Coordinates of C-alpha atoms and ligand atoms in Angstrom, one line a residue:
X45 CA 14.6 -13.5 -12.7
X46 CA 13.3 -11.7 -15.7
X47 CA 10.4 -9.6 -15.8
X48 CA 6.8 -11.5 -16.6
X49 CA 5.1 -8.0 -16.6
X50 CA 7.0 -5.2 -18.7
X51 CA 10.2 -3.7 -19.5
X52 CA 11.8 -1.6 -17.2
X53 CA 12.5 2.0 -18.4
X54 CA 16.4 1.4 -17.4
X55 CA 16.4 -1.7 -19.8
X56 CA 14.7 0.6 -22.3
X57 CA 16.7 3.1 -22.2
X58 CA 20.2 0.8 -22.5
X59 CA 17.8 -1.2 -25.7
X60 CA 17.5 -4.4 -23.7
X61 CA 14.4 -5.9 -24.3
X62 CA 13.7 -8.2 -21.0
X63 CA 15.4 -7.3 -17.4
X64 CA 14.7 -7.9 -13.6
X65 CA 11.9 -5.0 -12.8
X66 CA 9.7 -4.5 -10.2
X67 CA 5.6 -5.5 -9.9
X68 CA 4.1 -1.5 -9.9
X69 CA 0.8 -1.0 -7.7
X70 CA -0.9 2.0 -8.8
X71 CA -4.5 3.3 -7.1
X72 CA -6.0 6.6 -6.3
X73 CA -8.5 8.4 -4.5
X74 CA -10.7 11.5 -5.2
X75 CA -10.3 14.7 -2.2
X76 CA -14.3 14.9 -2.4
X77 CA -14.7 14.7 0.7
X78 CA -13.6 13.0 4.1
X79 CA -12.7 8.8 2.8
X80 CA -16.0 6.7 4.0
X81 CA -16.2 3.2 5.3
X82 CA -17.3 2.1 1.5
X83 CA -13.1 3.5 0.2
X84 CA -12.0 1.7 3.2
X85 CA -13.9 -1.4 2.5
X86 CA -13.6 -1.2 -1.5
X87 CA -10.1 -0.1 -1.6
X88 CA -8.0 1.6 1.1
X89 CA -8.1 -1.5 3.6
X90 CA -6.6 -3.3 1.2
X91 CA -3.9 -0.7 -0.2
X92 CA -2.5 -1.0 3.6
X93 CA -2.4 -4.7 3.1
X94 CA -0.7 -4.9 -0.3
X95 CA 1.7 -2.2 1.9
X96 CA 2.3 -5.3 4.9
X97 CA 2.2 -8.1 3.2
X98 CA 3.6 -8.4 -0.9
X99 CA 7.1 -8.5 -1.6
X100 CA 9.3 -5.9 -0.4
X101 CA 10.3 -5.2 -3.9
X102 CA 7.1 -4.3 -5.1
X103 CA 6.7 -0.4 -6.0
X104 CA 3.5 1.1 -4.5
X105 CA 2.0 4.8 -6.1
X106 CA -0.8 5.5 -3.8
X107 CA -2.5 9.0 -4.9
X108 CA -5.1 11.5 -3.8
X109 CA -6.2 12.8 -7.7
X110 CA -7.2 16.0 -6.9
X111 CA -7.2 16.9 -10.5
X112 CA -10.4 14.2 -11.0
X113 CA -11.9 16.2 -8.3
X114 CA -12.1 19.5 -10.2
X115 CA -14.3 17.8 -12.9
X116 CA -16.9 18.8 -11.0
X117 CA -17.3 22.1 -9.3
X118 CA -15.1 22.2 -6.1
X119 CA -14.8 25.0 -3.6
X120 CA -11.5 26.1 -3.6
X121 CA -11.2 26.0 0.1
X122 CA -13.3 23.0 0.3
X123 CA -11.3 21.6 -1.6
X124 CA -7.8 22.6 0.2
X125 CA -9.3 21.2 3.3
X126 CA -10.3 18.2 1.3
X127 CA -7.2 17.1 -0.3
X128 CA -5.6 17.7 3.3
X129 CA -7.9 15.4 5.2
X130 CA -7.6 12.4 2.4
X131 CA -4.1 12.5 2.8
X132 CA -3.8 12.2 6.2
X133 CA -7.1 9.8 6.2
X134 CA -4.4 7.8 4.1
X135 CA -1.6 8.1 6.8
X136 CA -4.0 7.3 9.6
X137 CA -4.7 4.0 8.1
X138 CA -1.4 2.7 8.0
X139 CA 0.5 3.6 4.9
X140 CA 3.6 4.3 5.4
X141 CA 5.7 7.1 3.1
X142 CA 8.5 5.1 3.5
X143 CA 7.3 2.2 2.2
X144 CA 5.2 3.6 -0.7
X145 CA 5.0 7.2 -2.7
X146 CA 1.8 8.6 -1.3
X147 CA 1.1 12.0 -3.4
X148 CA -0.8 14.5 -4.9
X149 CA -1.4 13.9 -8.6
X150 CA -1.0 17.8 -9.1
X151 CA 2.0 17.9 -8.0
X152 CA 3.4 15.7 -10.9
X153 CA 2.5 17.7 -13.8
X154 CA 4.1 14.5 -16.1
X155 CA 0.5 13.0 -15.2
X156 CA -1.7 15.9 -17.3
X157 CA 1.2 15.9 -19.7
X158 CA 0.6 12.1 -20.9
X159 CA -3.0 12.8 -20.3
X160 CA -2.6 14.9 -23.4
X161 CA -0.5 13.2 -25.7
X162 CA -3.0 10.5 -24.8
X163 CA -6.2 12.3 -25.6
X164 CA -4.4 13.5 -29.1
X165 CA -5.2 9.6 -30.1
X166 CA -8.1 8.8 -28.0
X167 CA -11.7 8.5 -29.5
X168 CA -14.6 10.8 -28.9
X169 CA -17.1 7.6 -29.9
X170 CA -15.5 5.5 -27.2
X171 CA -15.2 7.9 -24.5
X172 CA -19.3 8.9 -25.4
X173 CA -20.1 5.4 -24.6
X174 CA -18.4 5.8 -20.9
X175 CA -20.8 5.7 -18.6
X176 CA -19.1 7.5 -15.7
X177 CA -20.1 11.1 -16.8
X178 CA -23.0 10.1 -17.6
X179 CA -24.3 8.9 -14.2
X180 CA -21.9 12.1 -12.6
X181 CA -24.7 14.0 -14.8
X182 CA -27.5 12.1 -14.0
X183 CA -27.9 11.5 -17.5
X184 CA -29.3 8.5 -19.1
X185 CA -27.2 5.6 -20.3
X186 CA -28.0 6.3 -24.0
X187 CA -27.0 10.5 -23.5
X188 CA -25.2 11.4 -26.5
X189 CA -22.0 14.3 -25.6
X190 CA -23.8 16.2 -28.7
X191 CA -27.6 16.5 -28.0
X192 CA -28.0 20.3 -27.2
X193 CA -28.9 20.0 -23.7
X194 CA -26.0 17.7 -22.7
X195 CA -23.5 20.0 -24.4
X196 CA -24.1 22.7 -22.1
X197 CA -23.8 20.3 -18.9
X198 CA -21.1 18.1 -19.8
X199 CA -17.5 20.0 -19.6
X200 CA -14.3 18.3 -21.4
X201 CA -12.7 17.6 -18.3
X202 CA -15.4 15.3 -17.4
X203 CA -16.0 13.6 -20.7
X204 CA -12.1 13.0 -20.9
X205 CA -12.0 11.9 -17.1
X206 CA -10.6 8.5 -18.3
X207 CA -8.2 9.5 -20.4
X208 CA -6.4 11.4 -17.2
X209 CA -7.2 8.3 -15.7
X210 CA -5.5 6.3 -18.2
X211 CA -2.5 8.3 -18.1
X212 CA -2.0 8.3 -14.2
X213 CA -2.0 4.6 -14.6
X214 CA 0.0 4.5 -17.6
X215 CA 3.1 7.1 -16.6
X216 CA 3.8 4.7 -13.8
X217 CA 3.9 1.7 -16.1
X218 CA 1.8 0.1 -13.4
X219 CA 1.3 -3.8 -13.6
X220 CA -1.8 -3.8 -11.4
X221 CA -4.4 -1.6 -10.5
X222 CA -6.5 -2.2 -7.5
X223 CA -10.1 -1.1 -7.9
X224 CA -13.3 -1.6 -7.1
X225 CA -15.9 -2.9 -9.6
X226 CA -17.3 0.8 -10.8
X227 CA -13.6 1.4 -12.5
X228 CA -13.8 -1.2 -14.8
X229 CA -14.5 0.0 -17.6
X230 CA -12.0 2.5 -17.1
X231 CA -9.0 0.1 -16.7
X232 CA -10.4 -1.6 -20.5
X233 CA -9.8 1.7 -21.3
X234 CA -6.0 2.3 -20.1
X235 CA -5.2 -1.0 -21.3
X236 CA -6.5 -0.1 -24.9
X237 CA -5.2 3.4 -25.0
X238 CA -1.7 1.9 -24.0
X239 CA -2.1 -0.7 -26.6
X240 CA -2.9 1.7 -28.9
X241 CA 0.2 3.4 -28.6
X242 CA 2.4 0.7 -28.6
X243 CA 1.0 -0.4 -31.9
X244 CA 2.0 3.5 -33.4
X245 CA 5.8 3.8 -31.0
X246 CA 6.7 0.1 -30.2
X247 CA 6.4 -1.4 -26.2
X248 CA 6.7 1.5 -23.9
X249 CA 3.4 1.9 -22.6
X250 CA 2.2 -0.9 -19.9
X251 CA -1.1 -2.3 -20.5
X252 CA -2.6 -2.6 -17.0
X253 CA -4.1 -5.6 -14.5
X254 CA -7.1 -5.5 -12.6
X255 CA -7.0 -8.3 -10.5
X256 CA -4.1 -8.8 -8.0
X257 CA -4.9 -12.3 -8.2
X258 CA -1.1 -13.2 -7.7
X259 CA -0.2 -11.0 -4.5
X260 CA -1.7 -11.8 -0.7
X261 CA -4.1 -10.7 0.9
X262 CA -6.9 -12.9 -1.0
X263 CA -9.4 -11.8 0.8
X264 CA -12.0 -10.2 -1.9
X265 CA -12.7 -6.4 -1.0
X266 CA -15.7 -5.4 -0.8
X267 CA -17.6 -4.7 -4.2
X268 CA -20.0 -2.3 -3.1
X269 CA -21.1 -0.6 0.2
X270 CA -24.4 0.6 0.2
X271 CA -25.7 4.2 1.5
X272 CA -27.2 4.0 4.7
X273 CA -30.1 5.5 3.8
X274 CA -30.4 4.3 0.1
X275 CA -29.1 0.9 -0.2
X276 CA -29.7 0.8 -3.6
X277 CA -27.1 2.8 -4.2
X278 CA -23.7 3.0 -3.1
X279 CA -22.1 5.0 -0.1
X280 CA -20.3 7.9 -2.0
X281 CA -18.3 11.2 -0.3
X282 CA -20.0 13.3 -2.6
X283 CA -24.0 12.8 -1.6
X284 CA -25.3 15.5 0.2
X285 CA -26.9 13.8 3.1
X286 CA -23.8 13.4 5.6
X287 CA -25.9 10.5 7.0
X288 CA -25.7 8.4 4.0
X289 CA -22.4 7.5 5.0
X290 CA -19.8 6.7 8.1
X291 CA -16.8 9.0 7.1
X292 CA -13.4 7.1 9.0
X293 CA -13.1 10.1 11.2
X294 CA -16.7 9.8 12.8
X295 CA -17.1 9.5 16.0
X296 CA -18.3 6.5 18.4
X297 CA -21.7 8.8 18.9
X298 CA -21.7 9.7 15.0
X299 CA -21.3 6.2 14.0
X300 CA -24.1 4.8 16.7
X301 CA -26.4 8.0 15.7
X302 CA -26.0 7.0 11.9
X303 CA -26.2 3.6 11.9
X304 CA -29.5 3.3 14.2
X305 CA -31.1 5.4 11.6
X306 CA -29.8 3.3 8.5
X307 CA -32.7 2.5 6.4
X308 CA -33.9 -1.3 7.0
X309 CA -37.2 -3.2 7.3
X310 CA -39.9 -4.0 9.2
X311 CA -39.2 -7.7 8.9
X312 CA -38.8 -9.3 12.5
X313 CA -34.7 -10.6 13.3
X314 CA -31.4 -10.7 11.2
X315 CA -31.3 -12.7 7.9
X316 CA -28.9 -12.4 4.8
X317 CA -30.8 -11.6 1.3
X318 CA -29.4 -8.7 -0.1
X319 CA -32.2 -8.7 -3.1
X320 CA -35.1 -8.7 -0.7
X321 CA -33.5 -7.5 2.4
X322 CA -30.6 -5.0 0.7
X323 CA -30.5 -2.4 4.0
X324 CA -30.0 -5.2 6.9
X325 CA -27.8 -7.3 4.5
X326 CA -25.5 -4.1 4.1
X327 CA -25.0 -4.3 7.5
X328 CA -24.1 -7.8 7.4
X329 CA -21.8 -7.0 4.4
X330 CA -19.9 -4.4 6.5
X331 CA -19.3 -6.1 9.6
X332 CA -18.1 -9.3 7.2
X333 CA -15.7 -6.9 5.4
X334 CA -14.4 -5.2 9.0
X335 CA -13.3 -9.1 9.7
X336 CA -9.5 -9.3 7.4
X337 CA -9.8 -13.1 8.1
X338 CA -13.6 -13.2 6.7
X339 CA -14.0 -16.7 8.7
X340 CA -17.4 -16.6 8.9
X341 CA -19.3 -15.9 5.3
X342 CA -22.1 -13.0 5.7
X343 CA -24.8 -16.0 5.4
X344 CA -23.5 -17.5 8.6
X345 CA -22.9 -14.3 10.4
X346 CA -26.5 -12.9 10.2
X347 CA -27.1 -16.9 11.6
X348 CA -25.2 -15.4 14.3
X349 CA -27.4 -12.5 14.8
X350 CA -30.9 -14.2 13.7
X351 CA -32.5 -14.0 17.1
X352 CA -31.7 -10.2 18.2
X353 CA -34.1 -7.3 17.4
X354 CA -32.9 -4.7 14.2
X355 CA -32.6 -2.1 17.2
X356 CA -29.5 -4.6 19.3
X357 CA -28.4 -5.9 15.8
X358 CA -27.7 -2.0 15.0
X359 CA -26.3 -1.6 18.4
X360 CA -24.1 -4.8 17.5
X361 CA -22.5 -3.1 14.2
X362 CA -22.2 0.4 15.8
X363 CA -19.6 -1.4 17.9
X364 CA -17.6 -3.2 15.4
X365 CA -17.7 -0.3 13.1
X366 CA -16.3 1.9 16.2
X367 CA -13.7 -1.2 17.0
X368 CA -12.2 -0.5 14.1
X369 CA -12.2 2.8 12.8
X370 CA -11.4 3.8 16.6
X371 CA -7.2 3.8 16.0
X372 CA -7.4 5.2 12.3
X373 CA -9.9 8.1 14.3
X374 CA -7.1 8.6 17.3
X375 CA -4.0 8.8 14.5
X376 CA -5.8 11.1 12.3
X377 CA -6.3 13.5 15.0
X378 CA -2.3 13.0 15.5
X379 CA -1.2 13.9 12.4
X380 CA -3.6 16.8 11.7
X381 CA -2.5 18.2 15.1
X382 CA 1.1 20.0 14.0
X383 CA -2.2 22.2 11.2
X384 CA -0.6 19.9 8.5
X385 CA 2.9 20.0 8.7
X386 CA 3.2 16.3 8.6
X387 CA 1.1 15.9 5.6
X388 CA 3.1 18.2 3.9
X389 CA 6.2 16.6 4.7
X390 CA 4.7 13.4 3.5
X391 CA 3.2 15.0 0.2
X392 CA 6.4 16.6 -0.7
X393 CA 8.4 13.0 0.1
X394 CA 5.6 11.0 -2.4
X395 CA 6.0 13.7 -4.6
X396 CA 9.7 13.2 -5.3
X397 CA 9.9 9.4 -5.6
X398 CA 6.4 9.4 -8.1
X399 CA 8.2 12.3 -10.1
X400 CA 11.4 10.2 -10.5
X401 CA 9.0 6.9 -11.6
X402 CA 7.1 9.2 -14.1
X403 CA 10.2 11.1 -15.5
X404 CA 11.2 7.7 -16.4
X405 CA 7.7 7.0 -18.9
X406 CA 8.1 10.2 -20.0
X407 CA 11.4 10.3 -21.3
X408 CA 10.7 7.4 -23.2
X409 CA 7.2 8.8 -24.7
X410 CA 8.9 12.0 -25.7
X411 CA 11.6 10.1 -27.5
X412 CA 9.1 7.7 -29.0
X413 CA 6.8 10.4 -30.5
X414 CA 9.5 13.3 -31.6
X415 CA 9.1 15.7 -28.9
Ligands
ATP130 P1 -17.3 10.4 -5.2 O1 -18.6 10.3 -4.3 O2 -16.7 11.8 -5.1 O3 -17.5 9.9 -6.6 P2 -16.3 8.0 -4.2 O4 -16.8 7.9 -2.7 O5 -17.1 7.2 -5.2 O6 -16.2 9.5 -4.5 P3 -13.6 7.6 -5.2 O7 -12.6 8.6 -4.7 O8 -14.1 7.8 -6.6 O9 -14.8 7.5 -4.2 O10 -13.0 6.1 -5.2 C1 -11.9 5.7 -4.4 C2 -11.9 4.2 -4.3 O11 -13.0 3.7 -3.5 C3 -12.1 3.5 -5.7 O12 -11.2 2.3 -5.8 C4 -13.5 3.0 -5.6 O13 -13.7 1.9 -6.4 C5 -13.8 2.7 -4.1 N1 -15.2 3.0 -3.7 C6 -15.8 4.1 -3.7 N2 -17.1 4.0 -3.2 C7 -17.2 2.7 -2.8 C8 -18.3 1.9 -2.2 N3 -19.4 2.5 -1.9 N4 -18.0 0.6 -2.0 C9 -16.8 0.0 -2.3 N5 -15.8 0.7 -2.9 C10 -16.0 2.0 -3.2

């Protein structure tokens, strides 16, 4: 069969234009912090899934981008511990290192070295009008990167956060990228950036998919999980109330304790609105997401819990929460148990295989632009 997606670099190479290559998943995941139930939900659930159930062939790049992480201010032994705990948080869930290259993006320097043949053609205007640094900065949507007093907060790293971005997606020549919703402005950006160069060095660069319309599982992830106690906003790793969020190693009593304090309403029973009743419909939301078959929509679950009091509703998630995250807790504490080794092991096996995918790009880039 011949490739719908790209050219392989082999095919390239040899100056054939259209060969047999492989569908490339590429995703990644910031050490900030212990993964929460929103990562799971919005992404990691379904990384394991794409792992079980596409086509044997396909080529999965599942990272932990500590380099993203350092575009704000990290601790360096918070950090250590961090990137640590993400990875084997990403081995607890299921994926496998011999089934997909699991690694830290600083250990393949080919990922900052596209990042900056990248950003040697990529546009100050459009990266201003990002909104990702912006809301990192708690800056306003119209912040201009040259007003005094956002010059001295903003840092280059953070303003050309999707340009790394770009490039971890791009030295992989990855079809697809599975993200949630807040990373798509990001992906337009890959795809144009790789376009971009194409137009300058001829077809090496792969513009990227979002959607993974084409590969089971179907089931949509979930957009958004809300904070516990702010759900207007979402659950992030980085807020600094550790209550805000159910971290995948919590727990049963932490998940129970967190949950019965999530912010909700004074409104009488379970119903689904998540306008006028956003903290009770989060709920909903998550114990709809925990189900892979979704057979019952979220409007006909919180039928299912209409008649019970918020406090044995709350009880009622608590549990499902704990059902699930129980065996991803009880492996986690396996493979942290040798202080790391296994991690390691794993790191330095993802390492290889997404060195050998990105030598591949980079050859090919170097070539194309005289280096
Ligand atoms: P930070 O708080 O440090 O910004 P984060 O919790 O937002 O981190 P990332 O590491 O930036 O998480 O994202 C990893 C993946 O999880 C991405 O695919 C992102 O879209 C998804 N994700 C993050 N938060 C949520 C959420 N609350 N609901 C659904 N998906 C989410």
């Amino acid at each position: 069969s011949r490739c719908s997606f790209h050219r392989c670099a082999s095919s390239l190479a040899s100056g054939v234009t259209a060969a047999p290559c492989r569908k490339t998943i590429f995703s990644g995941i910031q050490p900030t912090g212990v993964p929460h139930l929103g990562n799971y939900l919005g992404a990691l659930q379904r990384w394991v899934r794409l792992q079980d159930e596409t086509d044997k062939n396909t080529n999965l790049l599942f990272s932990v981008v500590d380099l993203h992480a350092i575009t704000l201010p990290q601790d360096a032994g918070a950090l250590k511990k961090s990137r640590r705990e993400t990875f084997a948080t990403l081995l607890a869930i299921g994926l496998d290192p011999n089934r997909c290259s699991i690694f830290f993006q600083s250990m393949v320097p080919h990922h900052s070295e596209l990042m900056w043949i990248l950003s040697c053609n990529a546009s100050m205007g459009y990266l201003s009008r990002m909104t990702q640094w912006k809301s990192k900065l708690e800056l306003d949507d119209n912040a201009n990167p040259l007003d005094p007093s956002t010059k001295t907060k903003l840092k280059l790293g953070l303003f050309s956060y999707p340009v790394l971005q770009a490039a971890d997606i791009l030295v992989h020549r990855a079809t697809h990228v599975p993200v949630g919703e807040d990373q798509s402005q990001h992906l337009e950006f890959a795809r144009e950036i790789a376009q971009g160069f194409n137009h300058i060095h001829g077809s090496i660069l792969v513009p990227p998919e979002t959607l993974i319309s084409d590969f089971p599982p179907l089931a949509a992830p979930a957009k958004r999980v809300m904070a516990l106690d702010r759900p207007a906003q979402k659950m992030s790793k980085s807020h600094p109330n550790p209550k805000s969020r159910i971290q995948l190693t919590d727990t049963r009593d932490d998940i129970t304790r967190k949950i019965r304090v999530a912010l909700t309403d004074s409104i009488e029973g379970v119903s689904y609105d998540p306008m006028t009743r956003p903290g009770v419909s989060n709920l909903v939301d998550i114990v709809y997401h925990l189900d892979p078959t979704g057979a019952a929509s979220p409007e006909e679950l919180a039928k299912e819990f209409e008649g019970l009091s918020l406090k044995t509703f709350k009880g009622r998630v608590a549990e499902v929460v704990d059902g699930a995250l129980a065996p991803i807790r009880e492996r986690y504490g396996e493979i942290l148990a040798d202080g790391g080794k296994k991690v390691d092991q794993a790191a330095a096996q993802g390492a290889e295989k997404a060195t050998q995918s990105a030598d591949a790009t980079m050859k090919l880039v170097r070539e194309a632009i005289g280096l």
